[in-house]
Amino acid sequence: MIRPAILLGLLLPFAATSSVRAQGFVDVNGLHALNERPPTEPRLFDVTFATAAIDPKDPFPPSTGAIEQPEARARILLPASYDDGQELAYPVLYLLHGGTGSYVDWTADGGADVLAEDLELIVVMPEGGGKGWYTDWFVREADDTPRYETFHIHQLVRWINVNLRTRGTREGRAIAGLSMGGFGALSYAARHPDLFVAAASFSGGLDMTYSPQQLIVWASGIGAAADANAIFGPYNNEPLWAHNAQQLGYRAHNPVDLVENLGPVDLTYYSGTDDDAQIHVVNQRFYAAVAAAGFDPQRSVCTGGACTVVEPGAGPHYIEETLANHSFTWWSPWLADWLPHLMAVFAAPPPAPIAFTYTSADDDFAAFGYEVSMLRAVAELATLVVDGPESFTLDGSGEAEVTTAPLYVPGAPHSVAIEDGQGVATEYGVFADANGRITTPLVVLGPDNPYQQYQGAPATFYTATVSIAPL
């Protein structure tokens, strides 16, 4: 199943052979390309961007801060058929690098261009900062706050769709990464499951509540000329920690805490068991969370590529390699192992779910067409559970307004019955809008909590139930 004896050719630079005109790029969502697609490297090329999210450059005011921020860049690999005149639309894989690395690693050291050269697939390898952690940093200084999630999710995905021939939908988009990028891939997929049909992690750190991983994050903040708390905020496991701790910042991006969000995502993750020891620990913790969430996980144990399924299941798939260390010696063959599976998913993608669970700490969040605006005194996790067009529940505190996906006859009247978090039931008459969406009257959950979640004081959460029926 896994092929650790990777061919030497995978580490050789890719040589493009076809000719193509230079291509100008369109600005999208505040993302401006500073170069065109070069005609001398038609398939594998780099784009440098100006964006206010990362290392701002003209036309944005330059950063004046001391925090280490690399240029906003991406390396793009196009399929061999891209310029053959057929004008096909392609699926896209976003491939993330690891800590202390950069956007060039997957081709310079990992042979990703060779691994994907025969695939009808666009591969996008964005800069994530050697100490970036694939998040909008907790630091709140106008010029000094790197916003990697904004760059990748809210700018680059849309820019790629506009400027390249992509399928442009969730069914044609996947994400994967190694080490820090393995965390980033699953964190992004968990926070945005309506963007990615599949995700993979290669030696990813998948549990931010694990103390050794917190130490690595703190060291990243210090190494970027910031401070130990700059990336996700201060963290402490102690239940009586002072009320300035930001454990919620970690958990709101943590694959273990957001594991139920990954239910609709085709998920695969790999780790070693010996030289990859700490990574193995967090992957085991993630595997336990997957099982506890009620999924049907499969676990395989491999030695030198000979694999045995020790716990059968339909997925997610967890592959443990006893000989693996934390290097491209294993990440490259793991990518090679996963790519055929990914192409099979792209060939027959599962539809977006009509029932799902989504947890977020954002005041305003959205998933699969549903939009939630929380009205509450403090930051905390809230959970939306959609059972289908007929009903959903919302768990949290305070109040909320919910707009559904476009599931109903435009303009048609509906009954919206709300049982609030304290058992009080109210029924309303509501019309679906012109797009077939219904916005609820205010959903009351329960009294606001006095302190942000995980800051030491206990939090109380309430569940409201909303039922919708045509009149």
mmCIF file of N, CA and C in Angstrom, residues 269-328:
data_model
loop_
_atom_site.group_PDB
_atom_site.id
_atom_site.type_symbol
_atom_site.label_atom_id
_atom_site.label_comp_id
_atom_site.label_asym_id
_atom_site.label_seq_id
_atom_site.Cartn_x
_atom_site.Cartn_y
_atom_site.Cartn_z
ATOM 1 N N TYR A 269 -5.058 10.011 7.171
ATOM 2 C CA TYR A 269 -3.916 10.596 7.884
ATOM 3 C C TYR A 269 -2.898 9.512 8.202
ATOM 4 N N TYR A 270 -1.619 9.908 8.098
ATOM 5 C CA TYR A 270 -0.483 9.012 8.215
ATOM 6 C C TYR A 270 0.423 9.502 9.346
ATOM 7 N N SER A 271 1.075 8.553 10.028
ATOM 8 C CA SER A 271 2.134 8.933 10.970
ATOM 9 C C SER A 271 3.048 7.742 11.199
ATOM 10 N N GLY A 272 4.270 8.028 11.671
ATOM 11 C CA GLY A 272 5.169 6.974 12.101
ATOM 12 C C GLY A 272 4.888 6.608 13.546
ATOM 13 N N THR A 273 5.468 5.531 13.989
ATOM 14 C CA THR A 273 5.237 5.070 15.367
ATOM 15 C C THR A 273 6.485 5.155 16.236
ATOM 16 N N ASP A 274 7.669 5.318 15.650
ATOM 17 C CA ASP A 274 8.901 5.295 16.434
ATOM 18 C C ASP A 274 9.594 6.649 16.401
ATOM 19 N N ASP A 275 10.339 6.939 15.337
ATOM 20 C CA ASP A 275 11.050 8.210 15.249
ATOM 21 C C ASP A 275 10.096 9.389 15.099
ATOM 22 N N ASP A 276 8.845 9.112 14.817
ATOM 23 C CA ASP A 276 7.809 10.140 14.702
ATOM 24 C C ASP A 276 6.982 10.162 15.993
ATOM 25 N N ALA A 277 7.628 9.913 17.140
ATOM 26 C CA ALA A 277 6.934 9.527 18.371
ATOM 27 C C ALA A 277 5.873 10.521 18.823
ATOM 28 N N GLN A 278 6.223 11.811 18.982
ATOM 29 C CA GLN A 278 5.227 12.763 19.472
ATOM 30 C C GLN A 278 4.078 12.933 18.483
ATOM 31 N N ILE A 279 4.406 12.905 17.180
ATOM 32 C CA ILE A 279 3.362 12.977 16.168
ATOM 33 C C ILE A 279 2.454 11.759 16.265
ATOM 34 N N HIS A 280 3.035 10.609 16.553
ATOM 35 C CA HIS A 280 2.229 9.406 16.704
ATOM 36 C C HIS A 280 1.250 9.552 17.858
ATOM 37 N N VAL A 281 1.681 10.160 18.943
ATOM 38 C CA VAL A 281 0.798 10.359 20.096
ATOM 39 C C VAL A 281 -0.421 11.190 19.704
ATOM 40 N N VAL A 282 -0.205 12.325 19.025
ATOM 41 C CA VAL A 282 -1.350 13.175 18.693
ATOM 42 C C VAL A 282 -2.231 12.540 17.623
ATOM 43 N N ASN A 283 -1.645 11.742 16.734
ATOM 44 C CA ASN A 283 -2.482 11.038 15.758
ATOM 45 C C ASN A 283 -3.323 9.960 16.420
ATOM 46 N N GLN A 284 -2.777 9.305 17.436
ATOM 47 C CA GLN A 284 -3.583 8.352 18.198
ATOM 48 C C GLN A 284 -4.727 9.053 18.918
ATOM 49 N N ARG A 285 -4.450 10.240 19.463
ATOM 50 C CA ARG A 285 -5.505 11.001 20.119
ATOM 51 C C ARG A 285 -6.587 11.404 19.120
ATOM 52 N N PHE A 286 -6.167 11.756 17.906
ATOM 53 C CA PHE A 286 -7.145 12.104 16.887
ATOM 54 C C PHE A 286 -7.958 10.871 16.489
ATOM 55 N N TYR A 287 -7.297 9.729 16.383
ATOM 56 C CA TYR A 287 -8.004 8.497 16.049
ATOM 57 C C TYR A 287 -9.066 8.188 17.105
ATOM 58 N N ALA A 288 -8.726 8.390 18.367
ATOM 59 C CA ALA A 288 -9.697 8.161 19.439
ATOM 60 C C ALA A 288 -10.869 9.132 19.326
ATOM 61 N N ALA A 289 -10.587 10.377 18.942
ATOM 62 C CA ALA A 289 -11.660 11.353 18.778
ATOM 63 C C ALA A 289 -12.562 10.988 17.613
ATOM 64 N N VAL A 290 -11.974 10.489 16.532
ATOM 65 C CA VAL A 290 -12.764 10.045 15.381
ATOM 66 C C VAL A 290 -13.705 8.919 15.792
ATOM 67 N N ALA A 291 -13.188 7.962 16.544
ATOM 68 C CA ALA A 291 -14.020 6.848 16.998
ATOM 69 C C ALA A 291 -15.119 7.329 17.936
ATOM 70 N N ALA A 292 -14.771 8.240 18.858
ATOM 71 C CA ALA A 292 -15.750 8.748 19.817
ATOM 72 C C ALA A 292 -16.852 9.550 19.131
ATOM 73 N N ALA A 293 -16.533 10.149 17.970
ATOM 74 C CA ALA A 293 -17.519 10.930 17.235
ATOM 75 C C ALA A 293 -18.531 10.049 16.507
ATOM 76 N N GLY A 294 -18.330 8.724 16.543
ATOM 77 C CA GLY A 294 -19.273 7.807 15.924
ATOM 78 C C GLY A 294 -18.980 7.498 14.476
ATOM 79 N N PHE A 295 -17.779 7.877 13.977
ATOM 80 C CA PHE A 295 -17.392 7.505 12.626
ATOM 81 C C PHE A 295 -17.032 6.018 12.602
ATOM 82 N N ASP A 296 -16.667 5.529 11.436
ATOM 83 C CA ASP A 296 -16.284 4.124 11.279
ATOM 84 C C ASP A 296 -14.827 4.061 10.828
ATOM 85 N N PRO A 297 -13.870 4.379 11.724
ATOM 86 C CA PRO A 297 -12.479 4.524 11.296
ATOM 87 C C PRO A 297 -11.816 3.204 10.950
ATOM 88 N N GLN A 298 -10.842 3.300 10.061
ATOM 89 C CA GLN A 298 -10.006 2.155 9.709
ATOM 90 C C GLN A 298 -8.567 2.474 10.092
ATOM 91 N N ARG A 299 -7.881 1.519 10.714
ATOM 92 C CA ARG A 299 -6.479 1.711 11.075
ATOM 93 C C ARG A 299 -5.640 0.596 10.484
ATOM 94 N N SER A 300 -4.562 0.995 9.804
ATOM 95 C CA SER A 300 -3.622 0.040 9.222
ATOM 96 C C SER A 300 -2.253 0.251 9.846
ATOM 97 N N VAL A 301 -1.539 -0.828 10.106
ATOM 98 C CA VAL A 301 -0.170 -0.766 10.603
ATOM 99 C C VAL A 301 0.739 -1.338 9.529
ATOM 100 N N CYS A 302 1.788 -0.587 9.195
ATOM 101 C CA CYS A 302 2.670 -0.954 8.102
ATOM 102 C C CYS A 302 4.111 -1.033 8.591
ATOM 103 N N THR A 303 4.886 -1.928 7.989
ATOM 104 C CA THR A 303 6.330 -2.000 8.222
ATOM 105 C C THR A 303 7.013 -2.082 6.870
ATOM 106 N N GLY A 304 7.735 -1.018 6.531
ATOM 107 C CA GLY A 304 8.402 -0.984 5.239
ATOM 108 C C GLY A 304 7.455 -1.070 4.075
ATOM 109 N N GLY A 305 6.229 -0.581 4.246
ATOM 110 C CA GLY A 305 5.261 -0.579 3.164
ATOM 111 C C GLY A 305 4.348 -1.779 3.139
ATOM 112 N N ALA A 306 4.625 -2.821 3.931
ATOM 113 C CA ALA A 306 3.731 -3.977 4.015
ATOM 114 C C ALA A 306 2.705 -3.691 5.094
ATOM 115 N N CYS A 307 1.446 -3.561 4.712
ATOM 116 C CA CYS A 307 0.407 -3.054 5.614
ATOM 117 C C CYS A 307 -0.616 -4.116 5.963
ATOM 118 N N THR A 308 -1.082 -4.045 7.190
ATOM 119 C CA THR A 308 -2.145 -4.913 7.667
ATOM 120 C C THR A 308 -3.241 -4.046 8.276
ATOM 121 N N VAL A 309 -4.472 -4.259 7.868
ATOM 122 C CA VAL A 309 -5.596 -3.547 8.464
ATOM 123 C C VAL A 309 -5.889 -4.200 9.814
ATOM 124 N N VAL A 310 -5.629 -3.479 10.881
ATOM 125 C CA VAL A 310 -5.815 -4.038 12.227
ATOM 126 C C VAL A 310 -7.171 -3.651 12.813
ATOM 127 N N GLU A 311 -7.760 -2.583 12.308
ATOM 128 C CA GLU A 311 -9.114 -2.209 12.733
ATOM 129 C C GLU A 311 -9.872 -1.794 11.480
ATOM 130 N N PRO A 312 -10.718 -2.688 10.948
ATOM 131 C CA PRO A 312 -11.415 -2.395 9.695
ATOM 132 C C PRO A 312 -12.514 -1.349 9.889
ATOM 133 N N GLY A 313 -12.755 -0.595 8.863
ATOM 134 C CA GLY A 313 -13.817 0.401 8.877
ATOM 135 C C GLY A 313 -13.895 1.086 7.536
ATOM 136 N N ALA A 314 -14.974 1.831 7.322
ATOM 137 C CA ALA A 314 -15.180 2.506 6.051
ATOM 138 C C ALA A 314 -14.400 3.805 5.954
ATOM 139 N N GLY A 315 -13.956 4.339 7.072
ATOM 140 C CA GLY A 315 -13.191 5.585 7.072
ATOM 141 C C GLY A 315 -13.647 6.484 8.201
ATOM 142 N N PRO A 316 -12.815 7.456 8.554
ATOM 143 C CA PRO A 316 -11.538 7.863 7.983
ATOM 144 C C PRO A 316 -10.449 6.791 8.088
ATOM 145 N N HIS A 317 -9.396 6.951 7.287
ATOM 146 C CA HIS A 317 -8.327 5.965 7.226
ATOM 147 C C HIS A 317 -7.080 6.496 7.936
ATOM 148 N N TYR A 318 -6.561 5.690 8.856
ATOM 149 C CA TYR A 318 -5.360 6.046 9.610
ATOM 150 C C TYR A 318 -4.291 5.014 9.299
ATOM 151 N N ILE A 319 -3.137 5.465 8.784
ATOM 152 C CA ILE A 319 -2.042 4.570 8.402
ATOM 153 C C ILE A 319 -0.844 4.855 9.292
ATOM 154 N N GLU A 320 -0.403 3.853 10.058
ATOM 155 C CA GLU A 320 0.765 3.963 10.925
ATOM 156 C C GLU A 320 1.917 3.170 10.310
ATOM 157 N N GLU A 321 3.060 3.804 10.155
ATOM 158 C CA GLU A 321 4.253 3.149 9.603
ATOM 159 C C GLU A 321 5.300 3.023 10.700
ATOM 160 N N THR A 322 5.671 1.786 11.035
ATOM 161 C CA THR A 322 6.571 1.557 12.169
ATOM 162 C C THR A 322 7.969 2.099 11.924
ATOM 163 N N LEU A 323 8.394 2.202 10.666
ATOM 164 C CA LEU A 323 9.762 2.622 10.369
ATOM 165 C C LEU A 323 9.892 4.108 10.053
ATOM 166 N N ALA A 324 8.771 4.822 9.999
ATOM 167 C CA ALA A 324 8.801 6.188 9.481
ATOM 168 C C ALA A 324 9.464 7.159 10.439
ATOM 169 N N ASN A 325 10.170 8.120 9.858
ATOM 170 C CA ASN A 325 10.649 9.265 10.617
ATOM 171 C C ASN A 325 9.999 10.526 10.042
ATOM 172 N N HIS A 326 10.390 11.675 10.593
ATOM 173 C CA HIS A 326 9.740 12.928 10.237
ATOM 174 C C HIS A 326 10.500 13.550 9.067
ATOM 175 N N SER A 327 10.296 13.011 7.853
ATOM 176 C CA SER A 327 11.064 13.488 6.709
ATOM 177 C C SER A 327 10.355 13.132 5.410
ATOM 178 N N PHE A 328 10.857 13.739 4.320
ATOM 179 C CA PHE A 328 10.302 13.456 3.003
ATOM 180 C C PHE A 328 10.560 12.022 2.568
#
